[in-house]
Amino acid sequence: MIRLGVVKVALFGSSGLLGDAVSRALAKRHHKSLLYSKQSTFGGAQALCLSNQEELTRKLLDSWPDAIINCAAISSPDTVNKDLSFSRTINIEGAVKLAEIASHLSARFLHVSTDMVFDGTASPYRSTDIPNPLNEYGRQKLEAEKKVLAVTEENLAILRITLLNGNSPHGKRSPHEKILRSIQDGTSLTLFDDEIRQPCSSENVASAVVELLERPNLNGLFHWAGSEEISRYELGIQILDYFGFSRNRIKKGSMEGYHARDSRPQHLGFELAPLVGKLTTNPLSVKEQIEELLLPEDLFRWHRQNADKPNVYVHKF
Ligand SMILES: NC(=O)c1ccc[n+]([C@@H]2O[C@H](COP(=O)([O-])OP(=O)(O)OC[C@H]3O[C@@H](n4cnc5c(N)ncnc54)[C@H](OP(=O)(O)O)[C@@H]3O)[C@@H](O)[C@H]2O)c1
């Protein structure tokens, strides 16, 4: 059982966009974290592949955490498609193993899932709506949810989240980091103005995750997102404005005629009840999320020399 006060947490995926924010949120609340990632040692993480179930079990039985948080995943649909079998090992079997170990240790288990379990035809989605994933990533994440819930429904929360904004440790993972790097590389970037999302920020989700950790009475499957919907194109435009690039750096496209349309949900929005009424963390507007964004450090000089209005973006450190 979770004790009040400081909690010893084993955090998987701590070098990722969300995991890093969760790691910082845990530190702010003075919880003790044991950090794990696949290969990155960012923030003092131990490298441990979720496919290595023997070592995983040994490490967790040795350290006996009060809680396990799983932010590790093969989280890009394209990467999942490149190796379906290995992705299943991580996204499904790894998640289930963590749930089993947590159950064995009587540790609280928090697992992160995605809006991509839905097909995008009946937004906004409640957590009780029937999923229908369109791509293998969504199918794997859904199967993981079901299997984790089959291990235990006690002392467990699964949080489905939406497109994540934020600052990733390696500066390459989130929408603004990808947009800035595509401008730097001179790669033409088209975003769809009819692909609608309800983005959230990694910092804000991390705050919700830490609240879920500290509230063992909140168990089950929940939805979390930002407070507003926006098209991927419009999000891109707001990012360009914020970092001082002119709007013509991104081309406006449409999902009509897009060759992989059948595997990409068009409209994903979430109903945030009942969680939104129970947490003190509030969902953020798109503007609030964008104001949290930072230039990756290695892009400072390039930005100063290449932004259309370099003085618009004020570095906040
Ligand atoms: N990003 C989004 O827009 C989004 C939207 C909805 C839901 N989600 C969900 O949110 C969660 C976090 O996503 P994210 O975007 O933060 O992911 P991310 O930035 O891609 O980070 C993934 C993390 O998982 C670790 N990892 C990958 N393969 C592993 C393996 N074989 N063994 C152990 N660890 C492994 C990575 O370690 P290394 O750095 O060492 O490789 C990294 O720490 C995932 O469950 C994802 O499905 C994400």
mmCIF file of C-alpha atoms and ligand atoms in Angstrom:
data_model
loop_
_atom_site.group_PDB
_atom_site.id
_atom_site.type_symbol
_atom_site.label_atom_id
_atom_site.label_comp_id
_atom_site.label_asym_id
_atom_site.label_seq_id
_atom_site.Cartn_x
_atom_site.Cartn_y
_atom_site.Cartn_z
ATOM 1 C CA MET A 1 0.000 0.000 0.000
ATOM 2 C CA ILE A 2 1.090 3.585 -0.656
ATOM 3 C CA ARG A 3 2.158 5.330 2.521
ATOM 4 C CA LEU A 4 1.427 8.990 3.020
ATOM 5 C CA GLY A 5 4.494 11.187 2.552
ATOM 6 C CA VAL A 6 7.537 10.229 0.522
ATOM 7 C CA VAL A 7 6.962 7.386 -1.935
ATOM 8 C CA LYS A 8 9.667 5.233 -3.547
ATOM 9 C CA VAL A 9 8.767 5.136 -7.239
ATOM 10 C CA ALA A 10 10.270 3.041 -10.042
ATOM 11 C CA LEU A 11 9.755 5.196 -13.148
ATOM 12 C CA PHE A 12 10.111 3.544 -16.564
ATOM 13 C CA GLY A 13 10.685 5.678 -19.655
ATOM 14 C CA SER A 14 12.256 8.474 -17.594
ATOM 15 C CA SER A 15 14.256 9.794 -20.559
ATOM 16 C CA GLY A 16 11.151 10.292 -22.704
ATOM 17 C CA LEU A 17 9.053 13.405 -23.290
ATOM 18 C CA LEU A 18 6.546 12.477 -20.587
ATOM 19 C CA GLY A 19 8.818 10.417 -18.350
ATOM 20 C CA ASP A 20 11.276 13.284 -17.900
ATOM 21 C CA ALA A 21 8.451 15.623 -16.868
ATOM 22 C CA VAL A 22 7.155 12.972 -14.438
ATOM 23 C CA SER A 23 10.642 12.548 -13.014
ATOM 24 C CA ARG A 24 10.865 16.305 -12.343
ATOM 25 C CA ALA A 25 7.338 16.410 -10.878
ATOM 26 C CA LEU A 26 8.211 13.528 -8.510
ATOM 27 C CA ALA A 27 11.364 15.349 -7.381
ATOM 28 C CA LYS A 28 9.364 18.525 -6.726
ATOM 29 C CA ARG A 29 7.113 16.526 -4.400
ATOM 30 C CA HIS A 30 10.213 15.003 -2.729
ATOM 31 C CA HIS A 31 9.391 11.460 -3.798
ATOM 32 C CA LYS A 32 12.322 9.093 -4.236
ATOM 33 C CA SER A 33 12.662 7.942 -7.853
ATOM 34 C CA LEU A 34 14.464 4.990 -9.367
ATOM 35 C CA LEU A 35 14.759 5.936 -13.034
ATOM 36 C CA TYR A 36 14.859 3.479 -15.942
ATOM 37 C CA SER A 37 15.114 3.945 -19.685
ATOM 38 C CA LYS A 38 16.114 1.722 -22.573
ATOM 39 C CA GLN A 39 19.590 3.105 -23.210
ATOM 40 C CA SER A 40 19.698 6.728 -22.164
ATOM 41 C CA THR A 41 21.279 7.491 -18.811
ATOM 42 C CA PHE A 42 19.691 10.958 -18.823
ATOM 43 C CA GLY A 43 19.051 12.223 -15.289
ATOM 44 C CA GLY A 44 20.848 9.242 -13.774
ATOM 45 C CA ALA A 45 18.582 6.622 -15.334
ATOM 46 C CA GLN A 46 19.613 2.972 -15.407
ATOM 47 C CA ALA A 47 19.513 1.363 -18.846
ATOM 48 C CA LEU A 48 17.113 -1.582 -18.783
ATOM 49 C CA CYS A 49 15.217 -2.920 -21.782
ATOM 50 C CA LEU A 50 11.658 -3.956 -20.918
ATOM 51 C CA SER A 51 12.188 -7.065 -23.038
ATOM 52 C CA ASN A 52 14.624 -8.326 -20.398
ATOM 53 C CA GLN A 53 11.950 -9.573 -18.003
ATOM 54 C CA GLU A 54 14.366 -11.485 -15.812
ATOM 55 C CA GLU A 55 16.482 -8.432 -15.037
ATOM 56 C CA LEU A 56 13.355 -6.293 -14.709
ATOM 57 C CA THR A 57 11.943 -8.636 -12.079
ATOM 58 C CA ARG A 58 15.235 -8.881 -10.236
ATOM 59 C CA LYS A 59 15.752 -5.105 -10.080
ATOM 60 C CA LEU A 60 12.235 -4.465 -8.854
ATOM 61 C CA LEU A 61 12.283 -7.239 -6.264
ATOM 62 C CA ASP A 62 15.638 -5.938 -5.044
ATOM 63 C CA SER A 63 14.434 -2.338 -4.718
ATOM 64 C CA TRP A 64 10.816 -3.091 -3.685
ATOM 65 C CA PRO A 65 9.256 0.255 -4.735
ATOM 66 C CA ASP A 66 5.953 1.556 -3.325
ATOM 67 C CA ALA A 67 4.825 2.435 -6.845
ATOM 68 C CA ILE A 68 5.703 1.724 -10.483
ATOM 69 C CA ILE A 69 4.981 4.293 -13.203
ATOM 70 C CA ASN A 70 5.208 3.161 -16.822
ATOM 71 C CA CYS A 71 5.957 5.974 -19.288
ATOM 72 C CA ALA A 72 8.089 3.639 -21.418
ATOM 73 C CA ALA A 73 6.795 2.669 -24.830
ATOM 74 C CA ILE A 74 7.600 2.488 -28.479
ATOM 75 C CA SER A 75 5.481 5.540 -28.872
ATOM 76 C CA SER A 76 5.623 6.394 -32.541
ATOM 77 C CA PRO A 77 3.243 4.540 -34.894
ATOM 78 C CA ASP A 78 5.930 4.519 -37.622
ATOM 79 C CA THR A 79 8.509 2.907 -35.328
ATOM 80 C CA VAL A 80 5.946 0.337 -34.194
ATOM 81 C CA ASN A 81 5.274 -0.597 -37.823
ATOM 82 C CA LYS A 82 8.986 -1.163 -38.444
ATOM 83 C CA ASP A 83 9.170 -4.039 -35.920
ATOM 84 C CA LEU A 84 5.750 -5.269 -34.848
ATOM 85 C CA SER A 85 7.065 -8.152 -32.796
ATOM 86 C CA PHE A 86 9.563 -6.132 -30.729
ATOM 87 C CA SER A 87 6.984 -3.357 -30.248
ATOM 88 C CA ARG A 88 4.535 -5.902 -28.847
ATOM 89 C CA THR A 89 7.233 -7.099 -26.454
ATOM 90 C CA ILE A 90 7.635 -3.575 -25.092
ATOM 91 C CA ASN A 91 4.188 -2.021 -25.443
ATOM 92 C CA ILE A 92 2.192 -5.057 -24.300
ATOM 93 C CA GLU A 93 4.337 -7.701 -22.603
ATOM 94 C CA GLY A 94 6.556 -5.144 -20.817
ATOM 95 C CA ALA A 95 3.520 -3.257 -19.495
ATOM 96 C CA VAL A 96 1.858 -6.481 -18.312
ATOM 97 C CA LYS A 97 5.045 -7.659 -16.579
ATOM 98 C CA LEU A 98 5.284 -4.344 -14.719
ATOM 99 C CA ALA A 99 1.624 -4.704 -13.660
ATOM 100 C CA GLU A 100 2.265 -8.260 -12.420
ATOM 101 C CA ILE A 101 5.324 -7.217 -10.442
ATOM 102 C CA ALA A 102 3.460 -4.230 -8.983
ATOM 103 C CA SER A 103 0.637 -6.532 -7.940
ATOM 104 C CA HIS A 104 3.127 -8.948 -6.356
ATOM 105 C CA LEU A 105 4.779 -6.087 -4.431
ATOM 106 C CA SER A 106 1.410 -4.503 -3.513
ATOM 107 C CA ALA A 107 2.824 -1.415 -5.247
ATOM 108 C CA ARG A 108 0.611 1.168 -6.946
ATOM 109 C CA PHE A 109 0.827 0.875 -10.752
ATOM 110 C CA LEU A 110 0.310 3.818 -13.114
ATOM 111 C CA HIS A 111 0.334 3.131 -16.839
ATOM 112 C CA VAL A 112 0.057 5.598 -19.720
ATOM 113 C CA SER A 113 -2.004 4.970 -22.834
ATOM 114 C CA THR A 114 -3.203 6.970 -25.808
ATOM 115 C CA ASP A 115 -6.156 8.554 -27.622
ATOM 116 C CA MET A 116 -5.069 6.470 -30.651
ATOM 117 C CA VAL A 117 -7.140 3.576 -29.274
ATOM 118 C CA PHE A 118 -10.102 5.399 -30.911
ATOM 119 C CA ASP A 119 -10.891 5.688 -34.615
ATOM 120 C CA GLY A 120 -11.662 9.413 -34.574
ATOM 121 C CA THR A 121 -15.233 9.162 -35.874
ATOM 122 C CA ALA A 122 -17.150 9.937 -32.651
ATOM 123 C CA SER A 123 -15.161 12.539 -30.715
ATOM 124 C CA PRO A 124 -15.218 13.612 -27.885
ATOM 125 C CA TYR A 125 -14.508 10.230 -26.312
ATOM 126 C CA ARG A 126 -15.333 9.169 -22.770
ATOM 127 C CA SER A 127 -13.205 6.560 -21.050
ATOM 128 C CA THR A 128 -16.202 4.199 -21.220
ATOM 129 C CA ASP A 129 -16.545 4.481 -25.031
ATOM 130 C CA ILE A 130 -15.688 1.440 -27.135
ATOM 131 C CA PRO A 131 -12.232 1.776 -28.698
ATOM 132 C CA ASN A 132 -11.515 0.910 -32.317
ATOM 133 C CA PRO A 133 -7.857 1.556 -33.109
ATOM 134 C CA LEU A 134 -6.930 2.175 -36.745
ATOM 135 C CA ASN A 135 -3.238 1.375 -36.540
ATOM 136 C CA GLU A 136 -0.946 -1.186 -34.934
ATOM 137 C CA TYR A 137 0.318 1.283 -32.303
ATOM 138 C CA GLY A 138 -3.272 1.909 -31.160
ATOM 139 C CA ARG A 139 -4.023 -1.837 -31.203
ATOM 140 C CA GLN A 140 -0.975 -2.596 -29.071
ATOM 141 C CA LYS A 141 -1.789 0.133 -26.573
ATOM 142 C CA LEU A 142 -5.385 -1.121 -26.318
ATOM 143 C CA GLU A 143 -4.300 -4.724 -25.824
ATOM 144 C CA ALA A 144 -1.901 -3.557 -23.099
ATOM 145 C CA GLU A 145 -4.726 -1.687 -21.311
ATOM 146 C CA LYS A 146 -6.943 -4.787 -21.336
ATOM 147 C CA LYS A 147 -4.194 -7.126 -20.156
ATOM 148 C CA VAL A 148 -3.014 -4.739 -17.431
ATOM 149 C CA LEU A 149 -6.590 -4.387 -16.178
ATOM 150 C CA ALA A 150 -6.870 -8.186 -16.183
ATOM 151 C CA VAL A 151 -3.876 -8.399 -13.822
ATOM 152 C CA THR A 152 -5.485 -6.176 -11.217
ATOM 153 C CA GLU A 153 -8.078 -3.437 -10.956
ATOM 154 C CA GLU A 154 -6.850 -2.479 -7.505
ATOM 155 C CA ASN A 155 -4.219 0.120 -6.840
ATOM 156 C CA LEU A 156 -3.976 0.791 -10.571
ATOM 157 C CA ALA A 157 -4.657 3.766 -12.823
ATOM 158 C CA ILE A 158 -4.343 3.839 -16.598
ATOM 159 C CA LEU A 159 -4.202 7.340 -18.005
ATOM 160 C CA ARG A 160 -5.022 7.811 -21.678
ATOM 161 C CA ILE A 161 -3.521 11.020 -22.948
ATOM 162 C CA THR A 162 -3.485 12.971 -26.199
ATOM 163 C CA LEU A 163 -0.843 14.555 -28.432
ATOM 164 C CA LEU A 164 1.912 15.798 -26.114
ATOM 165 C CA ASN A 165 3.517 19.220 -26.262
ATOM 166 C CA GLY A 166 6.565 19.886 -24.117
ATOM 167 C CA ASN A 167 10.337 19.902 -23.918
ATOM 168 C CA SER A 168 11.965 16.519 -24.346
ATOM 169 C CA PRO A 169 15.427 15.726 -22.913
ATOM 170 C CA HIS A 170 16.984 15.274 -26.342
ATOM 171 C CA GLY A 171 14.973 18.064 -27.977
ATOM 172 C CA LYS A 172 13.684 15.916 -30.828
ATOM 173 C CA ARG A 173 10.426 14.377 -29.688
ATOM 174 C CA SER A 174 7.621 16.931 -29.324
ATOM 175 C CA PRO A 175 5.717 18.810 -32.048
ATOM 176 C CA HIS A 176 7.608 22.123 -31.701
ATOM 177 C CA GLU A 177 10.979 20.324 -31.618
ATOM 178 C CA LYS A 178 10.117 18.422 -34.798
ATOM 179 C CA ILE A 179 8.869 21.567 -36.539
ATOM 180 C CA LEU A 180 11.994 23.575 -35.644
ATOM 181 C CA ARG A 181 14.259 20.743 -36.791
ATOM 182 C CA SER A 182 12.418 20.341 -40.073
ATOM 183 C CA ILE A 183 12.928 24.082 -40.727
ATOM 184 C CA GLN A 184 16.603 23.708 -39.841
ATOM 185 C CA ASP A 185 16.977 20.729 -42.205
ATOM 186 C CA GLY A 186 15.092 22.528 -44.969
ATOM 187 C CA THR A 187 12.566 19.676 -45.094
ATOM 188 C CA SER A 188 9.182 20.707 -46.452
ATOM 189 C CA LEU A 189 6.530 20.239 -43.767
ATOM 190 C CA THR A 190 2.811 19.796 -44.449
ATOM 191 C CA LEU A 191 0.317 19.654 -41.581
ATOM 192 C CA PHE A 192 -3.384 18.886 -41.963
ATOM 193 C CA ASP A 193 -5.994 21.460 -41.056
ATOM 194 C CA ASP A 194 -8.683 18.770 -40.789
ATOM 195 C CA GLU A 195 -6.740 16.532 -38.392
ATOM 196 C CA ILE A 196 -8.089 17.624 -35.030
ATOM 197 C CA ARG A 197 -6.442 16.920 -31.704
ATOM 198 C CA GLN A 198 -6.850 18.069 -28.087
ATOM 199 C CA PRO A 199 -3.191 18.396 -27.130
ATOM 200 C CA CYS A 200 -1.833 18.414 -23.609
ATOM 201 C CA SER A 201 1.511 19.340 -22.148
ATOM 202 C CA SER A 202 3.999 16.900 -20.648
ATOM 203 C CA GLU A 203 4.377 19.078 -17.522
ATOM 204 C CA ASN A 204 0.632 19.179 -16.997
ATOM 205 C CA VAL A 205 0.178 15.414 -17.553
ATOM 206 C CA ALA A 206 3.082 14.809 -15.155
ATOM 207 C CA SER A 207 1.274 16.832 -12.529
ATOM 208 C CA ALA A 208 -1.867 14.707 -13.071
ATOM 209 C CA VAL A 209 0.227 11.505 -12.867
ATOM 210 C CA VAL A 210 1.763 12.547 -9.546
ATOM 211 C CA GLU A 211 -1.695 13.349 -8.195
ATOM 212 C CA LEU A 212 -2.874 9.893 -9.279
ATOM 213 C CA LEU A 213 0.136 8.426 -7.494
ATOM 214 C CA GLU A 214 -0.773 10.230 -4.294
ATOM 215 C CA ARG A 215 -4.488 9.396 -4.504
ATOM 216 C CA PRO A 216 -4.758 5.602 -4.176
ATOM 217 C CA ASN A 217 -8.549 5.867 -4.117
ATOM 218 C CA LEU A 218 -8.494 6.911 -7.812
ATOM 219 C CA ASN A 219 -8.344 3.608 -9.654
ATOM 220 C CA GLY A 220 -9.337 2.581 -13.182
ATOM 221 C CA LEU A 221 -9.090 3.987 -16.682
ATOM 222 C CA PHE A 222 -9.093 7.776 -17.099
ATOM 223 C CA HIS A 223 -8.783 10.377 -19.858
ATOM 224 C CA TRP A 224 -6.597 13.459 -19.664
ATOM 225 C CA ALA A 225 -5.910 16.195 -22.255
ATOM 226 C CA GLY A 226 -5.687 19.950 -22.655
ATOM 227 C CA SER A 227 -8.781 22.142 -22.500
ATOM 228 C CA GLU A 228 -9.071 22.871 -26.243
ATOM 229 C CA GLU A 229 -9.127 21.204 -29.628
ATOM 230 C CA ILE A 230 -6.978 22.465 -32.466
ATOM 231 C CA SER A 231 -5.928 21.203 -35.896
ATOM 232 C CA ARG A 232 -2.369 19.990 -36.329
ATOM 233 C CA TYR A 233 -1.888 22.778 -38.890
ATOM 234 C CA GLU A 234 -3.139 25.520 -36.543
ATOM 235 C CA LEU A 235 -0.968 24.147 -33.728
ATOM 236 C CA GLY A 236 2.003 24.349 -36.097
ATOM 237 C CA ILE A 237 1.130 27.956 -36.980
ATOM 238 C CA GLN A 238 0.952 28.955 -33.306
ATOM 239 C CA ILE A 239 4.346 27.327 -32.732
ATOM 240 C CA LEU A 240 5.835 29.237 -35.698
ATOM 241 C CA ASP A 241 4.403 32.519 -34.340
ATOM 242 C CA TYR A 242 5.822 31.803 -30.873
ATOM 243 C CA PHE A 243 9.331 31.091 -32.122
ATOM 244 C CA GLY A 244 9.364 33.965 -34.627
ATOM 245 C CA PHE A 245 9.084 32.061 -37.912
ATOM 246 C CA SER A 246 6.800 33.194 -40.699
ATOM 247 C CA ARG A 247 3.685 31.158 -41.318
ATOM 248 C CA ASN A 248 4.698 30.038 -44.800
ATOM 249 C CA ARG A 249 7.280 27.686 -43.231
ATOM 250 C CA ILE A 250 4.466 25.099 -42.953
ATOM 251 C CA LYS A 251 2.168 24.032 -45.778
ATOM 252 C CA LYS A 252 -1.514 23.506 -45.100
ATOM 253 C CA GLY A 253 -2.739 20.052 -46.133
ATOM 254 C CA SER A 254 -5.894 17.984 -45.869
ATOM 255 C CA MET A 255 -6.496 14.390 -44.880
ATOM 256 C CA GLU A 256 -8.671 14.069 -47.996
ATOM 257 C CA GLY A 257 -6.570 12.097 -50.435
ATOM 258 C CA TYR A 258 -3.888 11.330 -47.833
ATOM 259 C CA HIS A 259 -2.677 7.837 -48.698
ATOM 260 C CA ALA A 260 -2.500 6.562 -45.098
ATOM 261 C CA ARG A 261 -5.821 8.117 -44.092
ATOM 262 C CA ASP A 262 -7.272 4.790 -42.993
ATOM 263 C CA SER A 263 -4.626 4.361 -40.312
ATOM 264 C CA ARG A 264 -4.798 7.853 -38.849
ATOM 265 C CA PRO A 265 -7.778 8.997 -36.753
ATOM 266 C CA GLN A 266 -9.099 12.322 -38.051
ATOM 267 C CA HIS A 267 -10.632 13.787 -34.903
ATOM 268 C CA LEU A 268 -9.544 12.850 -31.376
ATOM 269 C CA GLY A 269 -10.995 14.806 -28.477
ATOM 270 C CA PHE A 270 -11.560 13.661 -24.905
ATOM 271 C CA GLU A 271 -14.238 14.118 -22.281
ATOM 272 C CA LEU A 272 -12.160 14.783 -19.175
ATOM 273 C CA ALA A 273 -14.835 13.895 -16.631
ATOM 274 C CA PRO A 274 -14.698 12.352 -14.096
ATOM 275 C CA LEU A 275 -10.973 12.941 -13.520
ATOM 276 C CA VAL A 276 -11.053 16.680 -14.121
ATOM 277 C CA GLY A 277 -13.429 17.118 -11.181
ATOM 278 C CA LYS A 278 -11.237 15.082 -8.864
ATOM 279 C CA LEU A 279 -7.735 16.495 -9.464
ATOM 280 C CA THR A 280 -6.351 19.872 -8.482
ATOM 281 C CA THR A 281 -4.365 19.892 -11.765
ATOM 282 C CA ASN A 282 -6.329 21.789 -14.411
ATOM 283 C CA PRO A 283 -6.164 21.106 -18.149
ATOM 284 C CA LEU A 284 -4.243 23.795 -20.037
ATOM 285 C CA SER A 285 -5.264 25.865 -23.051
ATOM 286 C CA VAL A 286 -3.114 25.632 -26.184
ATOM 287 C CA LYS A 287 -1.701 29.108 -25.451
ATOM 288 C CA GLU A 288 -0.652 28.040 -21.956
ATOM 289 C CA GLN A 289 1.009 24.916 -23.385
ATOM 290 C CA ILE A 290 2.903 26.919 -26.001
ATOM 291 C CA GLU A 291 4.174 29.344 -23.378
ATOM 292 C CA GLU A 292 5.953 26.386 -21.683
ATOM 293 C CA LEU A 293 7.957 25.546 -24.820
ATOM 294 C CA LEU A 294 11.716 26.067 -24.970
ATOM 295 C CA LEU A 295 14.180 26.114 -27.809
ATOM 296 C CA PRO A 296 16.347 22.983 -27.647
ATOM 297 C CA GLU A 297 19.771 24.193 -26.543
ATOM 298 C CA ASP A 298 21.574 23.091 -29.704
ATOM 299 C CA LEU A 299 19.228 25.293 -31.784
ATOM 300 C CA PHE A 300 19.924 28.617 -29.998
ATOM 301 C CA ARG A 301 22.568 29.921 -32.385
ATOM 302 C CA TRP A 302 20.752 28.634 -35.441
ATOM 303 C CA HIS A 303 17.515 30.272 -34.255
ATOM 304 C CA ARG A 304 19.190 33.645 -33.730
ATOM 305 C CA GLN A 305 20.637 33.511 -37.233
ATOM 306 C CA ASN A 306 17.665 32.041 -39.066
ATOM 307 C CA ALA A 307 14.378 32.972 -37.386
ATOM 308 C CA ASP A 308 12.336 35.480 -39.367
ATOM 309 C CA LYS A 309 11.775 37.501 -36.151
ATOM 310 C CA PRO A 310 14.418 36.175 -33.708
ATOM 311 C CA ASN A 311 13.503 38.628 -30.952
ATOM 312 C CA VAL A 312 9.900 37.420 -30.669
ATOM 313 C CA TYR A 313 10.932 34.333 -28.698
ATOM 314 C CA VAL A 314 12.339 35.255 -25.329
ATOM 315 C CA HIS A 315 14.331 32.506 -23.673
ATOM 316 C CA LYS A 316 12.981 32.047 -20.181
ATOM 317 C CA PHE A 317 15.826 30.491 -18.153
HETATM 318 N N1 LIG B 1 4.088 11.652 -27.360
HETATM 319 C C1 LIG B 1 2.780 11.708 -27.538
HETATM 320 O O1 LIG B 1 2.252 12.581 -28.283
HETATM 321 C C2 LIG B 1 1.870 10.713 -26.842
HETATM 322 C C3 LIG B 1 0.481 10.825 -27.042
HETATM 323 C C4 LIG B 1 -0.377 9.931 -26.393
HETATM 324 C C5 LIG B 1 0.142 8.942 -25.565
HETATM 325 N N2 LIG B 1 1.495 8.841 -25.407
HETATM 326 C C6 LIG B 1 1.988 7.772 -24.498
HETATM 327 O O2 LIG B 1 2.697 8.407 -23.458
HETATM 328 C C7 LIG B 1 3.751 7.549 -22.997
HETATM 329 C C8 LIG B 1 5.070 8.324 -23.048
HETATM 330 O O3 LIG B 1 5.317 8.699 -24.411
HETATM 331 P P1 LIG B 1 6.538 9.670 -24.790
HETATM 332 O O4 LIG B 1 6.112 10.432 -25.982
HETATM 333 O O5 LIG B 1 7.020 10.363 -23.582
HETATM 334 O O6 LIG B 1 7.608 8.593 -25.257
HETATM 335 P P2 LIG B 1 9.109 8.850 -25.746
HETATM 336 O O7 LIG B 1 9.472 10.281 -25.650
HETATM 337 O O8 LIG B 1 9.223 8.149 -27.062
HETATM 338 O O9 LIG B 1 9.972 8.056 -24.642
HETATM 339 C C9 LIG B 1 9.888 6.674 -24.547
HETATM 340 C C10 LIG B 1 10.614 6.226 -23.299
HETATM 341 O O10 LIG B 1 10.510 4.792 -23.253
HETATM 342 C C11 LIG B 1 11.809 4.238 -23.175
HETATM 343 N N3 LIG B 1 11.839 2.998 -23.927
HETATM 344 C C12 LIG B 1 11.643 2.818 -25.264
HETATM 345 N N4 LIG B 1 11.837 1.534 -25.582
HETATM 346 C C13 LIG B 1 12.137 0.891 -24.431
HETATM 347 C C14 LIG B 1 12.490 -0.449 -24.124
HETATM 348 N N5 LIG B 1 12.609 -1.380 -25.067
HETATM 349 N N6 LIG B 1 12.773 -0.760 -22.839
HETATM 350 C C15 LIG B 1 12.725 0.182 -21.867
HETATM 351 N N7 LIG B 1 12.404 1.458 -22.102
HETATM 352 C C16 LIG B 1 12.128 1.811 -23.373
HETATM 353 C C17 LIG B 1 12.735 5.274 -23.824
HETATM 354 O O11 LIG B 1 14.088 5.066 -23.378
HETATM 355 P P3 LIG B 1 15.323 5.589 -24.309
HETATM 356 O O12 LIG B 1 15.231 7.105 -24.320
HETATM 357 O O13 LIG B 1 16.536 5.112 -23.604
HETATM 358 O O14 LIG B 1 15.113 4.966 -25.672
HETATM 359 C C18 LIG B 1 12.108 6.563 -23.295
HETATM 360 O O15 LIG B 1 12.536 6.780 -21.974
HETATM 361 C C19 LIG B 1 3.710 6.321 -23.898
HETATM 362 O O16 LIG B 1 2.958 5.320 -23.263
HETATM 363 C C20 LIG B 1 2.954 6.797 -25.134
HETATM 364 O O17 LIG B 1 2.296 5.730 -25.770
HETATM 365 C C21 LIG B 1 2.380 9.702 -26.015
#
